[in-house]
Amino acid sequence: MKKLKIASIPGDGIGREVVPAAEDVLHAVAEIHGGLSFEFTNFPYSCEYYLEHGEMLPEDGLERLKDFHAIFLGAVGNIKLVPDHISLWGLLIKLRREFEQVINIRPAKVLKGVQSTLLNPNDFDLMVVRENSEGEYSSVGGRMFKGEDEIAIQNSIFSRKGTERAMRYAFELAEKRKKHVTSATKSNGIYYSMPFWDEVFKEVSKDYPNINADSQHIDALAAFFVTQPERFDVIVASNLFGDVLTDIGAGIMGSVGIAPAANINMNGKYPSMFEPVHGSAPDIIGKGIANPIGQIWTAKMMLDYFDEEELGTLLLDIVESVTGDHILTTDLGGKSSTKEVTNEIISRLKKRA
């Protein structure tokens, strides 16, 4: 029996609704496999936890989490309770940094039955590989002076190791897909880091002669995501550029509620973390209408990570059969509840068992 021990952190808002739903789906998937099981351990880390304890994670929180096979995260943030820079840096970003989750991957594709926001989506199917440990999101900088003389300095950090690592991951991924990698750059406006990024990309691409490689400036690339997303396969981007592009990717799919993500630890020392792109959605908490597909697609990415690609493909196929039959939550124009969508996915999975 292959037993996977997963740290479950539902977090804030609708995370507490969609994480249990996705866990139920994973249990159903395990039944189909027959030799696989999931053991979820719940952790209450959230903004409410912060109000009670004064911290998003306890002092030994990382120690408690480090030996799990993976972390399954719901949503982090409730600005009515805790400022975002405290909640995010205290939990989500802390886990990414301390557990060396140096790669973030987010797919975007047309799902059957889901109306894209684009007039002609042309069945786009792309994957963004985002450098997840440095770049524009470094914590190097500071603020000084007051009043009209106040200044803020934010330094971007690009190491050859981190940059090359993300690019090689993208090329390896493209080998399994449509063999095309696009680099997101801005070397016509950012003087040091982006020419460096371009140089490393050119060097790495030489090691993959069978992969079609090209570079696009981020402003044009963002526009192409809206006008011609079908032209892309794998896109590799810095921390900030990747963050922006993947939100566009979620938007053109039809709803941020269906977009998944994975934060990958490459050295095996710590667990990787899987989370949907959506936030805690405080406006719909408790209404039972949260879209569970982002969390369930995230579960599919976790299956892939554990070398269960066949099960992962089956799960996404089942999800698309459900959306194709227009069993959708309200954000996608449907009338179904979180529970109804989840139960339908589980029911169809069990018929495959």
mmCIF file of N, CA and C in Angstrom, residues 229-330:
data_model
loop_
_atom_site.group_PDB
_atom_site.id
_atom_site.type_symbol
_atom_site.label_atom_id
_atom_site.label_comp_id
_atom_site.label_asym_id
_atom_site.label_seq_id
_atom_site.Cartn_x
_atom_site.Cartn_y
_atom_site.Cartn_z
ATOM 1 N N PRO A 229 -3.794 32.938 -26.973
ATOM 2 C CA PRO A 229 -3.228 32.028 -25.975
ATOM 3 C C PRO A 229 -2.883 30.649 -26.540
ATOM 4 N N GLU A 230 -3.515 30.271 -27.644
ATOM 5 C CA GLU A 230 -3.284 28.950 -28.219
ATOM 6 C C GLU A 230 -1.881 28.802 -28.800
ATOM 7 N N ARG A 231 -1.166 29.903 -28.971
ATOM 8 C CA ARG A 231 0.178 29.833 -29.559
ATOM 9 C C ARG A 231 1.222 29.360 -28.551
ATOM 10 N N PHE A 232 0.853 29.277 -27.265
ATOM 11 C CA PHE A 232 1.838 28.980 -26.224
ATOM 12 C C PHE A 232 1.713 27.556 -25.687
ATOM 13 N N ASP A 233 2.833 27.058 -25.212
ATOM 14 C CA ASP A 233 2.902 25.737 -24.583
ATOM 15 C C ASP A 233 3.377 25.903 -23.144
ATOM 16 N N VAL A 234 4.692 26.031 -22.951
ATOM 17 C CA VAL A 234 5.259 26.278 -21.622
ATOM 18 C C VAL A 234 5.883 27.670 -21.623
ATOM 19 N N ILE A 235 5.561 28.433 -20.600
ATOM 20 C CA ILE A 235 6.134 29.772 -20.440
ATOM 21 C C ILE A 235 6.947 29.777 -19.156
ATOM 22 N N VAL A 236 8.176 30.256 -19.208
ATOM 23 C CA VAL A 236 8.994 30.378 -18.009
ATOM 24 C C VAL A 236 9.148 31.855 -17.685
ATOM 25 N N ALA A 237 8.952 32.181 -16.403
ATOM 26 C CA ALA A 237 8.897 33.587 -16.027
ATOM 27 C C ALA A 237 9.473 33.796 -14.636
ATOM 28 N N SER A 238 9.864 35.033 -14.383
ATOM 29 C CA SER A 238 10.330 35.407 -13.052
ATOM 30 C C SER A 238 9.158 35.415 -12.079
ATOM 31 N N ASN A 239 9.460 35.631 -10.822
ATOM 32 C CA ASN A 239 8.452 35.553 -9.772
ATOM 33 C C ASN A 239 7.262 36.484 -10.024
ATOM 34 N N LEU A 240 7.538 37.747 -10.286
ATOM 35 C CA LEU A 240 6.463 38.710 -10.518
ATOM 36 C C LEU A 240 5.768 38.473 -11.854
ATOM 37 N N PHE A 241 6.540 38.309 -12.911
ATOM 38 C CA PHE A 241 5.932 38.115 -14.228
ATOM 39 C C PHE A 241 5.075 36.852 -14.252
ATOM 40 N N GLY A 242 5.573 35.791 -13.609
ATOM 41 C CA GLY A 242 4.810 34.548 -13.560
ATOM 42 C C GLY A 242 3.526 34.700 -12.776
ATOM 43 N N ASP A 243 3.577 35.467 -11.709
ATOM 44 C CA ASP A 243 2.388 35.711 -10.890
ATOM 45 C C ASP A 243 1.311 36.415 -11.716
ATOM 46 N N VAL A 244 1.707 37.452 -12.422
ATOM 47 C CA VAL A 244 0.749 38.221 -13.228
ATOM 48 C C VAL A 244 0.185 37.368 -14.367
ATOM 49 N N LEU A 245 1.057 36.666 -15.079
ATOM 50 C CA LEU A 245 0.602 35.860 -16.211
ATOM 51 C C LEU A 245 -0.381 34.772 -15.783
ATOM 52 N N THR A 246 -0.152 34.171 -14.625
ATOM 53 C CA THR A 246 -1.032 33.079 -14.221
ATOM 54 C C THR A 246 -2.396 33.577 -13.771
ATOM 55 N N ASP A 247 -2.478 34.788 -13.274
ATOM 56 C CA ASP A 247 -3.796 35.349 -12.981
ATOM 57 C C ASP A 247 -4.547 35.653 -14.276
ATOM 58 N N ILE A 248 -3.824 36.098 -15.301
ATOM 59 C CA ILE A 248 -4.456 36.271 -16.602
ATOM 60 C C ILE A 248 -4.924 34.914 -17.126
ATOM 61 N N GLY A 249 -4.078 33.904 -16.957
ATOM 62 C CA GLY A 249 -4.446 32.554 -17.381
ATOM 63 C C GLY A 249 -5.718 32.079 -16.711
ATOM 64 N N ALA A 250 -5.832 32.328 -15.406
ATOM 65 C CA ALA A 250 -7.052 31.958 -14.682
ATOM 66 C C ALA A 250 -8.249 32.720 -15.227
ATOM 67 N N GLY A 251 -8.035 34.006 -15.516
ATOM 68 C CA GLY A 251 -9.127 34.831 -16.008
ATOM 69 C C GLY A 251 -9.652 34.377 -17.354
ATOM 70 N N ILE A 252 -8.756 34.028 -18.267
ATOM 71 C CA ILE A 252 -9.212 33.638 -19.604
ATOM 72 C C ILE A 252 -9.810 32.232 -19.609
ATOM 73 N N MET A 253 -9.556 31.435 -18.563
ATOM 74 C CA MET A 253 -10.234 30.146 -18.461
ATOM 75 C C MET A 253 -11.714 30.315 -18.158
ATOM 76 N N GLY A 254 -12.068 31.409 -17.493
ATOM 77 C CA GLY A 254 -13.474 31.630 -17.184
ATOM 78 C C GLY A 254 -13.731 31.967 -15.740
ATOM 79 N N SER A 255 -12.825 31.570 -14.839
ATOM 80 C CA SER A 255 -12.985 31.884 -13.426
ATOM 81 C C SER A 255 -11.710 31.535 -12.681
ATOM 82 N N VAL A 256 -11.303 32.407 -11.777
ATOM 83 C CA VAL A 256 -10.141 32.097 -10.937
ATOM 84 C C VAL A 256 -10.447 30.901 -10.042
ATOM 85 N N GLY A 257 -11.725 30.581 -9.874
ATOM 86 C CA GLY A 257 -12.127 29.468 -9.017
ATOM 87 C C GLY A 257 -11.761 28.099 -9.535
ATOM 88 N N ILE A 258 -11.316 27.994 -10.787
ATOM 89 C CA ILE A 258 -10.952 26.683 -11.330
ATOM 90 C C ILE A 258 -9.451 26.522 -11.516
ATOM 91 N N ALA A 259 -8.668 27.539 -11.161
ATOM 92 C CA ALA A 259 -7.234 27.514 -11.461
ATOM 93 C C ALA A 259 -6.420 26.866 -10.336
ATOM 94 N N PRO A 260 -5.554 25.912 -10.665
ATOM 95 C CA PRO A 260 -4.729 25.234 -9.667
ATOM 96 C C PRO A 260 -3.279 25.713 -9.694
ATOM 97 N N ALA A 261 -2.509 25.305 -8.683
ATOM 98 C CA ALA A 261 -1.087 25.641 -8.640
ATOM 99 C C ALA A 261 -0.329 24.624 -7.795
ATOM 100 N N ALA A 262 0.957 24.517 -8.071
ATOM 101 C CA ALA A 262 1.836 23.661 -7.279
ATOM 102 C C ALA A 262 3.125 24.407 -6.993
ATOM 103 N N ASN A 263 3.603 24.291 -5.755
ATOM 104 C CA ASN A 263 4.890 24.853 -5.341
ATOM 105 C C ASN A 263 5.834 23.682 -5.094
ATOM 106 N N ILE A 264 6.844 23.562 -5.934
ATOM 107 C CA ILE A 264 7.643 22.342 -5.977
ATOM 108 C C ILE A 264 8.990 22.508 -5.275
ATOM 109 N N ASN A 265 9.244 21.606 -4.326
ATOM 110 C CA ASN A 265 10.570 21.476 -3.734
ATOM 111 C C ASN A 265 11.373 20.511 -4.601
ATOM 112 N N MET A 266 12.539 20.938 -5.048
ATOM 113 C CA MET A 266 13.312 20.152 -6.013
ATOM 114 C C MET A 266 14.336 19.218 -5.378
ATOM 115 N N ASN A 267 14.728 19.489 -4.139
ATOM 116 C CA ASN A 267 15.825 18.715 -3.562
ATOM 117 C C ASN A 267 15.377 17.577 -2.649
ATOM 118 N N GLY A 268 14.079 17.437 -2.423
ATOM 119 C CA GLY A 268 13.572 16.339 -1.624
ATOM 120 C C GLY A 268 13.716 16.505 -0.123
ATOM 121 N N LYS A 269 14.225 17.657 0.320
ATOM 122 C CA LYS A 269 14.418 17.865 1.757
ATOM 123 C C LYS A 269 13.115 18.189 2.486
ATOM 124 N N TYR A 270 12.197 18.819 1.764
ATOM 125 C CA TYR A 270 10.971 19.312 2.378
ATOM 126 C C TYR A 270 9.775 18.990 1.485
ATOM 127 N N PRO A 271 8.560 19.088 2.020
ATOM 128 C CA PRO A 271 7.385 18.796 1.199
ATOM 129 C C PRO A 271 7.110 19.898 0.184
ATOM 130 N N SER A 272 6.522 19.503 -0.934
ATOM 131 C CA SER A 272 5.971 20.464 -1.876
ATOM 132 C C SER A 272 4.579 20.855 -1.391
ATOM 133 N N MET A 273 4.044 21.933 -1.942
ATOM 134 C CA MET A 273 2.751 22.433 -1.478
ATOM 135 C C MET A 273 1.838 22.687 -2.676
ATOM 136 N N PHE A 274 0.582 22.289 -2.526
ATOM 137 C CA PHE A 274 -0.392 22.383 -3.608
ATOM 138 C C PHE A 274 -1.559 23.252 -3.154
ATOM 139 N N GLU A 275 -1.909 24.228 -3.992
ATOM 140 C CA GLU A 275 -2.916 25.221 -3.607
ATOM 141 C C GLU A 275 -3.638 25.733 -4.847
ATOM 142 N N PRO A 276 -4.911 26.087 -4.731
ATOM 143 C CA PRO A 276 -5.573 26.747 -5.851
ATOM 144 C C PRO A 276 -5.128 28.201 -5.942
ATOM 145 N N VAL A 277 -5.386 28.821 -7.079
ATOM 146 C CA VAL A 277 -4.974 30.201 -7.289
ATOM 147 C C VAL A 277 -5.908 31.171 -6.561
ATOM 148 N N HIS A 278 -7.158 30.774 -6.385
ATOM 149 C CA HIS A 278 -8.136 31.703 -5.810
ATOM 150 C C HIS A 278 -7.824 32.049 -4.353
ATOM 151 N N GLY A 279 -8.416 33.135 -3.899
ATOM 152 C CA GLY A 279 -8.253 33.563 -2.514
ATOM 153 C C GLY A 279 -9.361 33.030 -1.630
ATOM 154 N N SER A 280 -9.537 33.662 -0.491
ATOM 155 C CA SER A 280 -10.496 33.162 0.504
ATOM 156 C C SER A 280 -11.929 33.592 0.216
ATOM 157 N N ALA A 281 -12.130 34.502 -0.743
ATOM 158 C CA ALA A 281 -13.467 34.915 -1.204
ATOM 159 C C ALA A 281 -14.422 35.214 -0.056
ATOM 160 N N PRO A 282 -14.117 36.224 0.754
ATOM 161 C CA PRO A 282 -14.963 36.507 1.929
ATOM 162 C C PRO A 282 -16.410 36.847 1.599
ATOM 163 N N ASP A 283 -16.674 37.258 0.360
ATOM 164 C CA ASP A 283 -18.048 37.627 -0.009
ATOM 165 C C ASP A 283 -18.981 36.434 -0.153
ATOM 166 N N ILE A 284 -18.436 35.213 -0.291
ATOM 167 C CA ILE A 284 -19.307 34.045 -0.455
ATOM 168 C C ILE A 284 -19.100 32.990 0.626
ATOM 169 N N ILE A 285 -18.369 33.336 1.673
ATOM 170 C CA ILE A 285 -18.127 32.373 2.748
ATOM 171 C C ILE A 285 -19.455 31.900 3.332
ATOM 172 N N GLY A 286 -19.586 30.590 3.477
ATOM 173 C CA GLY A 286 -20.761 30.019 4.133
ATOM 174 C C GLY A 286 -21.988 29.858 3.260
ATOM 175 N N LYS A 287 -21.918 30.304 2.016
ATOM 176 C CA LYS A 287 -23.085 30.211 1.133
ATOM 177 C C LYS A 287 -23.170 28.867 0.402
ATOM 178 N N GLY A 288 -22.107 28.078 0.477
ATOM 179 C CA GLY A 288 -22.122 26.768 -0.168
ATOM 180 C C GLY A 288 -22.017 26.817 -1.671
ATOM 181 N N ILE A 289 -21.513 27.936 -2.220
ATOM 182 C CA ILE A 289 -21.437 28.076 -3.676
ATOM 183 C C ILE A 289 -20.003 28.184 -4.179
ATOM 184 N N ALA A 290 -19.017 28.020 -3.291
ATOM 185 C CA ALA A 290 -17.612 28.100 -3.709
ATOM 186 C C ALA A 290 -17.318 27.020 -4.744
ATOM 187 N N ASN A 291 -16.557 27.379 -5.750
ATOM 188 C CA ASN A 291 -16.197 26.428 -6.799
ATOM 189 C C ASN A 291 -15.105 25.493 -6.279
ATOM 190 N N PRO A 292 -15.357 24.182 -6.220
ATOM 191 C CA PRO A 292 -14.339 23.257 -5.696
ATOM 192 C C PRO A 292 -13.320 22.818 -6.740
ATOM 193 N N ILE A 293 -13.524 23.221 -8.005
ATOM 194 C CA ILE A 293 -12.700 22.663 -9.080
ATOM 195 C C ILE A 293 -11.246 23.105 -8.979
ATOM 196 N N GLY A 294 -10.986 24.355 -8.560
ATOM 197 C CA GLY A 294 -9.600 24.784 -8.403
ATOM 198 C C GLY A 294 -8.852 23.889 -7.428
ATOM 199 N N GLN A 295 -9.480 23.562 -6.301
ATOM 200 C CA GLN A 295 -8.842 22.702 -5.308
ATOM 201 C C GLN A 295 -8.733 21.262 -5.814
ATOM 202 N N ILE A 296 -9.743 20.810 -6.548
ATOM 203 C CA ILE A 296 -9.727 19.439 -7.071
ATOM 204 C C ILE A 296 -8.689 19.305 -8.186
ATOM 205 N N TRP A 297 -8.569 20.314 -9.046
ATOM 206 C CA TRP A 297 -7.526 20.297 -10.073
ATOM 207 C C TRP A 297 -6.152 20.357 -9.413
ATOM 208 N N THR A 298 -6.058 21.082 -8.312
ATOM 209 C CA THR A 298 -4.817 21.095 -7.532
ATOM 210 C C THR A 298 -4.488 19.696 -7.034
ATOM 211 N N ALA A 299 -5.525 18.958 -6.616
ATOM 212 C CA ALA A 299 -5.331 17.566 -6.194
ATOM 213 C C ALA A 299 -4.803 16.723 -7.348
ATOM 214 N N LYS A 300 -5.268 17.014 -8.557
ATOM 215 C CA LYS A 300 -4.766 16.316 -9.744
ATOM 216 C C LYS A 300 -3.271 16.569 -9.912
ATOM 217 N N MET A 301 -2.839 17.814 -9.684
ATOM 218 C CA MET A 301 -1.425 18.140 -9.798
ATOM 219 C C MET A 301 -0.615 17.412 -8.733
ATOM 220 N N MET A 302 -1.204 17.219 -7.558
ATOM 221 C CA MET A 302 -0.521 16.481 -6.503
ATOM 222 C C MET A 302 -0.386 15.007 -6.889
ATOM 223 N N LEU A 303 -1.396 14.443 -7.522
ATOM 224 C CA LEU A 303 -1.302 13.064 -8.010
ATOM 225 C C LEU A 303 -0.176 12.937 -9.030
ATOM 226 N N ASP A 304 -0.096 13.892 -9.944
ATOM 227 C CA ASP A 304 0.988 13.872 -10.935
ATOM 228 C C ASP A 304 2.354 13.906 -10.251
ATOM 229 N N TYR A 305 2.464 14.739 -9.235
ATOM 230 C CA TYR A 305 3.728 14.889 -8.513
ATOM 231 C C TYR A 305 4.164 13.566 -7.877
ATOM 232 N N PHE A 306 3.183 12.785 -7.430
ATOM 233 C CA PHE A 306 3.487 11.489 -6.806
ATOM 234 C C PHE A 306 3.521 10.352 -7.826
ATOM 235 N N ASP A 307 3.760 10.696 -9.078
ATOM 236 C CA ASP A 307 3.897 9.714 -10.163
ATOM 237 C C ASP A 307 2.635 8.902 -10.387
ATOM 238 N N GLU A 308 1.505 9.519 -10.153
ATOM 239 C CA GLU A 308 0.207 8.895 -10.419
ATOM 240 C C GLU A 308 -0.489 9.660 -11.548
ATOM 241 N N GLU A 309 0.261 9.858 -12.660
ATOM 242 C CA GLU A 309 -0.268 10.661 -13.771
ATOM 243 C C GLU A 309 -1.532 10.060 -14.377
ATOM 244 N N GLU A 310 -1.612 8.734 -14.413
ATOM 245 C CA GLU A 310 -2.804 8.105 -14.991
ATOM 246 C C GLU A 310 -4.050 8.448 -14.181
ATOM 247 N N LEU A 311 -3.923 8.402 -12.859
ATOM 248 C CA LEU A 311 -5.043 8.785 -11.999
ATOM 249 C C LEU A 311 -5.342 10.276 -12.118
ATOM 250 N N GLY A 312 -4.285 11.074 -12.224
ATOM 251 C CA GLY A 312 -4.478 12.509 -12.373
ATOM 252 C C GLY A 312 -5.227 12.846 -13.649
ATOM 253 N N THR A 313 -4.855 12.167 -14.736
ATOM 254 C CA THR A 313 -5.544 12.385 -16.009
ATOM 255 C C THR A 313 -7.002 11.956 -15.916
ATOM 256 N N LEU A 314 -7.242 10.818 -15.277
ATOM 257 C CA LEU A 314 -8.617 10.347 -15.081
ATOM 258 C C LEU A 314 -9.432 11.371 -14.308
ATOM 259 N N LEU A 315 -8.852 11.912 -13.238
ATOM 260 C CA LEU A 315 -9.576 12.880 -12.413
ATOM 261 C C LEU A 315 -9.956 14.109 -13.223
ATOM 262 N N LEU A 316 -9.019 14.647 -13.998
ATOM 263 C CA LEU A 316 -9.339 15.841 -14.781
ATOM 264 C C LEU A 316 -10.358 15.516 -15.869
ATOM 265 N N ASP A 317 -10.277 14.309 -16.437
ATOM 266 C CA ASP A 317 -11.277 13.898 -17.425
ATOM 267 C C ASP A 317 -12.673 13.854 -16.807
ATOM 268 N N ILE A 318 -12.751 13.350 -15.588
ATOM 269 C CA ILE A 318 -14.043 13.298 -14.879
ATOM 270 C C ILE A 318 -14.547 14.705 -14.604
ATOM 271 N N VAL A 319 -13.656 15.576 -14.153
ATOM 272 C CA VAL A 319 -14.040 16.972 -13.906
ATOM 273 C C VAL A 319 -14.609 17.587 -15.181
ATOM 274 N N GLU A 320 -13.940 17.334 -16.309
ATOM 275 C CA GLU A 320 -14.414 17.906 -17.575
ATOM 276 C C GLU A 320 -15.723 17.274 -18.031
ATOM 277 N N SER A 321 -15.945 16.029 -17.678
ATOM 278 C CA SER A 321 -17.240 15.424 -18.027
ATOM 279 C C SER A 321 -18.362 16.084 -17.237
ATOM 280 N N VAL A 322 -18.065 16.478 -16.000
ATOM 281 C CA VAL A 322 -19.060 17.159 -15.167
ATOM 282 C C VAL A 322 -19.312 18.572 -15.672
ATOM 283 N N THR A 323 -18.241 19.313 -15.936
ATOM 284 C CA THR A 323 -18.431 20.672 -16.449
ATOM 285 C C THR A 323 -19.057 20.634 -17.847
ATOM 286 N N GLY A 324 -18.696 19.613 -18.631
ATOM 287 C CA GLY A 324 -19.264 19.474 -19.971
ATOM 288 C C GLY A 324 -20.762 19.259 -19.943
ATOM 289 N N ASP A 325 -21.272 18.687 -18.858
ATOM 290 C CA ASP A 325 -22.714 18.507 -18.683
ATOM 291 C C ASP A 325 -23.355 19.700 -17.969
ATOM 292 N N HIS A 326 -22.585 20.767 -17.860
ATOM 293 C CA HIS A 326 -23.062 22.046 -17.299
ATOM 294 C C HIS A 326 -23.505 21.935 -15.839
ATOM 295 N N ILE A 327 -22.806 21.081 -15.103
ATOM 296 C CA ILE A 327 -22.987 21.030 -13.649
ATOM 297 C C ILE A 327 -21.930 21.959 -13.081
ATOM 298 N N LEU A 328 -22.328 23.211 -12.875
ATOM 299 C CA LEU A 328 -21.392 24.287 -12.591
ATOM 300 C C LEU A 328 -21.855 25.126 -11.406
ATOM 301 N N THR A 329 -20.897 25.704 -10.703
ATOM 302 C CA THR A 329 -21.224 26.660 -9.647
ATOM 303 C C THR A 329 -21.550 28.020 -10.255
ATOM 304 N N THR A 330 -22.016 28.932 -9.423
ATOM 305 C CA THR A 330 -22.544 30.205 -9.927
ATOM 306 C C THR A 330 -21.485 31.071 -10.608
#
